[in-house]
Amino acid sequence: MKINLLNELETEHFGAVLWAVLPKQCLVFLNGDLGAGKTTITRGVLRAAGHMSAVKSPTYTLVEEYDLASGKFFHFDLYRLKDPEELEWIGIQDYLAQPSPCFIEWPDLGKGYLPMPDIELTLTTEGEGRIIKINVLSDKLEKEVQHHLKNNDILL
Ligand SMILES: Nc1ncnc2c1ncn2[C@@H]1O[C@H](COP(=O)(O)OP(=O)(O)OP(=O)(O)O)[C@@H](O)[C@H]1O
Ligand SMILES: [Mg+2]
């Protein structure tokens, strides 16, 4: 499934739709080049979840933790990861075991240390905007996501 996101606002709005369909515990992979919009989606999710202050890119810290009304939320950026084994050292399994969403930018850099995600999102640049490819790997979520997107919740 592919969707056009014409501007930053649409990317954030996509994040809000995602928040509406995600289960309490989930793993989301965010693929795409530098500046593709991975953090923008995450910001959209966090805004929809009620987090109104800044959303920092965890490029240097590897992970940013949010305390939402619904519980914790973990945002990873593996861009600076030198060795996927570093994920073991930071206790990735403990993060993934929590009843929280885990959003991971640059998941390919953690290959071998990450399980299969529930949703994989891939952003590419198209003219001034972006295209997002949505791959739902969790059967449970597939119907829910399809339903929301078919109902044009994604349109502004
Ligand atoms: N649909 C869109 N159309 C045009 N510009 C967009 C769109 N969505 C986001 N942007 C812009 O693209 C940039 C994306 O930045 P963002 O930090 O989200 O990228 P990123 O994929 O997280 O990059 P990095 O790999 O460096 O972390 C921002 O300047 C944002 O305003
Ligand atoms: Mg980013």
Short mmCIF file of N, CA, C and O in Angstrom, two decimals, residues 75-127:
data_model
loop_
_atom_site.label_atom_id
_atom_site.label_comp_id
_atom_site.label_asym_id
_atom_site.label_seq_id
_atom_site.Cartn_x
_atom_site.Cartn_y
_atom_site.Cartn_z
N HIS A 75 11.55 5.93 21.02
CA HIS A 75 11.91 6.34 19.67
C HIS A 75 13.42 6.13 19.49
O HIS A 75 14.21 6.80 20.13
N PHE A 76 13.77 5.21 18.61
CA PHE A 76 15.18 4.90 18.35
C PHE A 76 15.63 5.50 17.03
O PHE A 76 14.84 5.60 16.08
N ASP A 77 16.89 5.87 16.97
CA ASP A 77 17.52 6.24 15.70
C ASP A 77 18.87 5.54 15.68
O ASP A 77 19.77 5.88 16.45
N LEU A 78 19.01 4.56 14.79
CA LEU A 78 20.23 3.73 14.79
C LEU A 78 21.30 4.24 13.83
O LEU A 78 22.28 3.55 13.57
N TYR A 79 21.10 5.45 13.30
CA TYR A 79 22.01 5.97 12.27
C TYR A 79 23.47 5.93 12.70
O TYR A 79 24.35 5.65 11.90
N ARG A 80 23.73 6.22 13.96
CA ARG A 80 25.12 6.29 14.44
C ARG A 80 25.61 4.97 15.05
O ARG A 80 26.71 4.92 15.60
N LEU A 81 24.79 3.96 14.97
CA LEU A 81 25.19 2.66 15.52
C LEU A 81 26.39 2.13 14.73
O LEU A 81 26.36 2.10 13.50
N LYS A 82 27.43 1.73 15.44
CA LYS A 82 28.62 1.25 14.72
C LYS A 82 28.55 -0.25 14.51
O LYS A 82 29.06 -0.78 13.55
N ASP A 83 27.93 -0.91 15.47
CA ASP A 83 27.84 -2.37 15.42
C ASP A 83 26.46 -2.74 15.96
O ASP A 83 26.08 -2.25 17.03
N PRO A 84 25.71 -3.60 15.26
CA PRO A 84 24.36 -3.95 15.75
C PRO A 84 24.38 -4.51 17.16
O PRO A 84 23.38 -4.43 17.88
N GLU A 85 25.55 -5.03 17.57
CA GLU A 85 25.65 -5.61 18.92
C GLU A 85 25.45 -4.55 20.01
O GLU A 85 25.06 -4.88 21.13
N GLU A 86 25.70 -3.29 19.65
CA GLU A 86 25.47 -2.20 20.62
C GLU A 86 24.04 -2.24 21.15
O GLU A 86 23.75 -1.78 22.25
N LEU A 87 23.12 -2.78 20.34
CA LEU A 87 21.72 -2.86 20.77
C LEU A 87 21.57 -3.77 21.98
O LEU A 87 20.73 -3.53 22.85
N GLU A 88 22.38 -4.81 22.02
CA GLU A 88 22.38 -5.70 23.20
C GLU A 88 22.83 -4.94 24.42
O GLU A 88 22.24 -5.04 25.50
N TRP A 89 23.89 -4.13 24.24
CA TRP A 89 24.46 -3.40 25.37
C TRP A 89 23.48 -2.39 25.95
O TRP A 89 23.48 -2.13 27.15
N ILE A 90 22.65 -1.79 25.11
CA ILE A 90 21.68 -0.82 25.65
C ILE A 90 20.41 -1.53 26.16
O ILE A 90 19.50 -0.88 26.64
N GLY A 91 20.38 -2.85 26.02
CA GLY A 91 19.24 -3.61 26.56
C GLY A 91 18.02 -3.55 25.67
O GLY A 91 16.89 -3.40 26.16
N ILE A 92 18.23 -3.72 24.37
CA ILE A 92 17.12 -3.61 23.41
C ILE A 92 15.97 -4.56 23.76
O ILE A 92 14.80 -4.20 23.61
N GLN A 93 16.33 -5.75 24.23
CA GLN A 93 15.27 -6.73 24.53
C GLN A 93 14.33 -6.23 25.63
O GLN A 93 13.14 -6.49 25.61
N ASP A 94 14.89 -5.50 26.59
CA ASP A 94 14.08 -4.95 27.68
C ASP A 94 13.11 -3.88 27.16
O ASP A 94 11.97 -3.81 27.59
N TYR A 95 13.61 -3.07 26.22
CA TYR A 95 12.72 -2.06 25.63
C TYR A 95 11.57 -2.75 24.88
O TYR A 95 10.41 -2.40 25.03
N LEU A 96 11.95 -3.75 24.06
CA LEU A 96 10.95 -4.40 23.20
C LEU A 96 9.92 -5.18 24.01
O LEU A 96 8.80 -5.41 23.55
N ALA A 97 10.32 -5.60 25.21
CA ALA A 97 9.41 -6.41 26.04
C ALA A 97 8.38 -5.56 26.76
O ALA A 97 7.40 -6.07 27.30
N GLN A 98 8.59 -4.25 26.77
CA GLN A 98 7.66 -3.38 27.50
C GLN A 98 6.35 -3.20 26.72
O GLN A 98 6.33 -3.29 25.50
N PRO A 99 5.26 -2.94 27.43
CA PRO A 99 3.97 -2.76 26.75
C PRO A 99 3.87 -1.36 26.13
O PRO A 99 3.02 -0.56 26.49
N SER A 100 4.78 -1.08 25.20
CA SER A 100 4.91 0.27 24.65
C SER A 100 5.21 0.20 23.16
O SER A 100 5.79 -0.78 22.70
N PRO A 101 4.90 1.28 22.43
CA PRO A 101 5.35 1.33 21.05
C PRO A 101 6.86 1.58 21.00
O PRO A 101 7.38 2.36 21.79
N CYS A 102 7.53 0.92 20.06
CA CYS A 102 8.95 1.19 19.76
C CYS A 102 9.03 1.57 18.30
O CYS A 102 8.69 0.75 17.43
N PHE A 103 9.43 2.80 18.02
CA PHE A 103 9.62 3.26 16.65
C PHE A 103 11.13 3.30 16.39
O PHE A 103 11.88 3.90 17.17
N ILE A 104 11.55 2.70 15.29
CA ILE A 104 12.99 2.60 15.03
C ILE A 104 13.35 3.14 13.65
O ILE A 104 12.92 2.59 12.63
N GLU A 105 14.13 4.24 13.65
CA GLU A 105 14.66 4.78 12.39
C GLU A 105 15.95 4.03 12.06
O GLU A 105 16.71 3.68 12.95
N TRP A 106 16.22 3.80 10.79
CA TRP A 106 17.40 3.07 10.31
C TRP A 106 17.48 1.66 10.90
O TRP A 106 18.54 1.24 11.39
N PRO A 107 16.38 0.89 10.85
CA PRO A 107 16.39 -0.44 11.47
C PRO A 107 17.38 -1.41 10.82
O PRO A 107 17.84 -2.33 11.48
N ASP A 108 17.73 -1.16 9.54
CA ASP A 108 18.67 -2.07 8.87
C ASP A 108 20.01 -2.14 9.59
O ASP A 108 20.71 -3.14 9.53
N LEU A 109 20.36 -1.05 10.27
CA LEU A 109 21.65 -1.01 10.98
C LEU A 109 21.63 -1.87 12.24
O LEU A 109 22.67 -2.07 12.86
N GLY A 110 20.46 -2.35 12.61
CA GLY A 110 20.36 -3.21 13.79
C GLY A 110 20.07 -4.66 13.42
O GLY A 110 19.67 -5.45 14.26
N LYS A 111 20.29 -4.96 12.16
CA LYS A 111 19.98 -6.30 11.63
C LYS A 111 20.57 -7.41 12.50
O LYS A 111 21.72 -7.34 12.91
N GLY A 112 19.76 -8.40 12.76
CA GLY A 112 20.24 -9.54 13.56
C GLY A 112 19.92 -9.37 15.04
O GLY A 112 19.93 -10.33 15.79
N TYR A 113 19.62 -8.13 15.44
CA TYR A 113 19.32 -7.86 16.85
C TYR A 113 17.91 -7.34 17.05
O TYR A 113 17.54 -6.94 18.15
N LEU A 114 17.15 -7.30 15.96
CA LEU A 114 15.77 -6.82 16.05
C LEU A 114 14.82 -7.88 15.50
O LEU A 114 15.12 -8.50 14.47
N PRO A 115 13.67 -8.09 16.15
CA PRO A 115 12.70 -9.03 15.59
C PRO A 115 11.96 -8.41 14.40
O PRO A 115 12.18 -7.23 14.08
N MET A 116 11.11 -9.18 13.78
CA MET A 116 10.30 -8.66 12.69
C MET A 116 9.36 -7.58 13.23
O MET A 116 8.80 -7.75 14.32
N PRO A 117 9.17 -6.47 12.52
CA PRO A 117 8.28 -5.42 13.04
C PRO A 117 6.82 -5.76 12.79
O PRO A 117 6.51 -6.67 12.02
N ASP A 118 5.92 -5.02 13.40
CA ASP A 118 4.50 -5.14 13.10
C ASP A 118 4.17 -4.35 11.84
O ASP A 118 3.33 -4.77 11.03
N ILE A 119 4.83 -3.20 11.70
CA ILE A 119 4.63 -2.37 10.51
C ILE A 119 5.99 -1.86 10.05
O ILE A 119 6.81 -1.43 10.87
N GLU A 120 6.18 -1.90 8.74
CA GLU A 120 7.39 -1.32 8.17
C GLU A 120 6.98 -0.19 7.24
O GLU A 120 6.18 -0.41 6.32
N LEU A 121 7.51 1.00 7.48
CA LEU A 121 7.18 2.16 6.66
C LEU A 121 8.43 2.59 5.90
O LEU A 121 9.52 2.66 6.48
N THR A 122 8.25 2.86 4.62
CA THR A 122 9.39 3.29 3.81
C THR A 122 9.04 4.58 3.09
O THR A 122 8.08 4.63 2.33
N LEU A 123 9.81 5.62 3.38
CA LEU A 123 9.56 6.94 2.79
C LEU A 123 10.54 7.22 1.66
O LEU A 123 11.74 6.96 1.80
N THR A 124 10.01 7.73 0.56
CA THR A 124 10.89 8.18 -0.53
C THR A 124 10.43 9.57 -0.96
O THR A 124 9.27 9.94 -0.78
N THR A 125 11.38 10.31 -1.53
CA THR A 125 11.07 11.66 -1.99
C THR A 125 10.42 11.57 -3.37
O THR A 125 10.84 10.79 -4.20
N GLU A 126 9.38 12.40 -3.56
CA GLU A 126 8.69 12.44 -4.85
C GLU A 126 8.39 13.91 -5.12
O GLU A 126 7.51 14.48 -4.47
N GLY A 127 9.15 14.53 -6.01
CA GLY A 127 9.00 15.97 -6.24
C GLY A 127 9.24 16.71 -4.95
O GLY A 127 10.25 16.50 -4.28
#
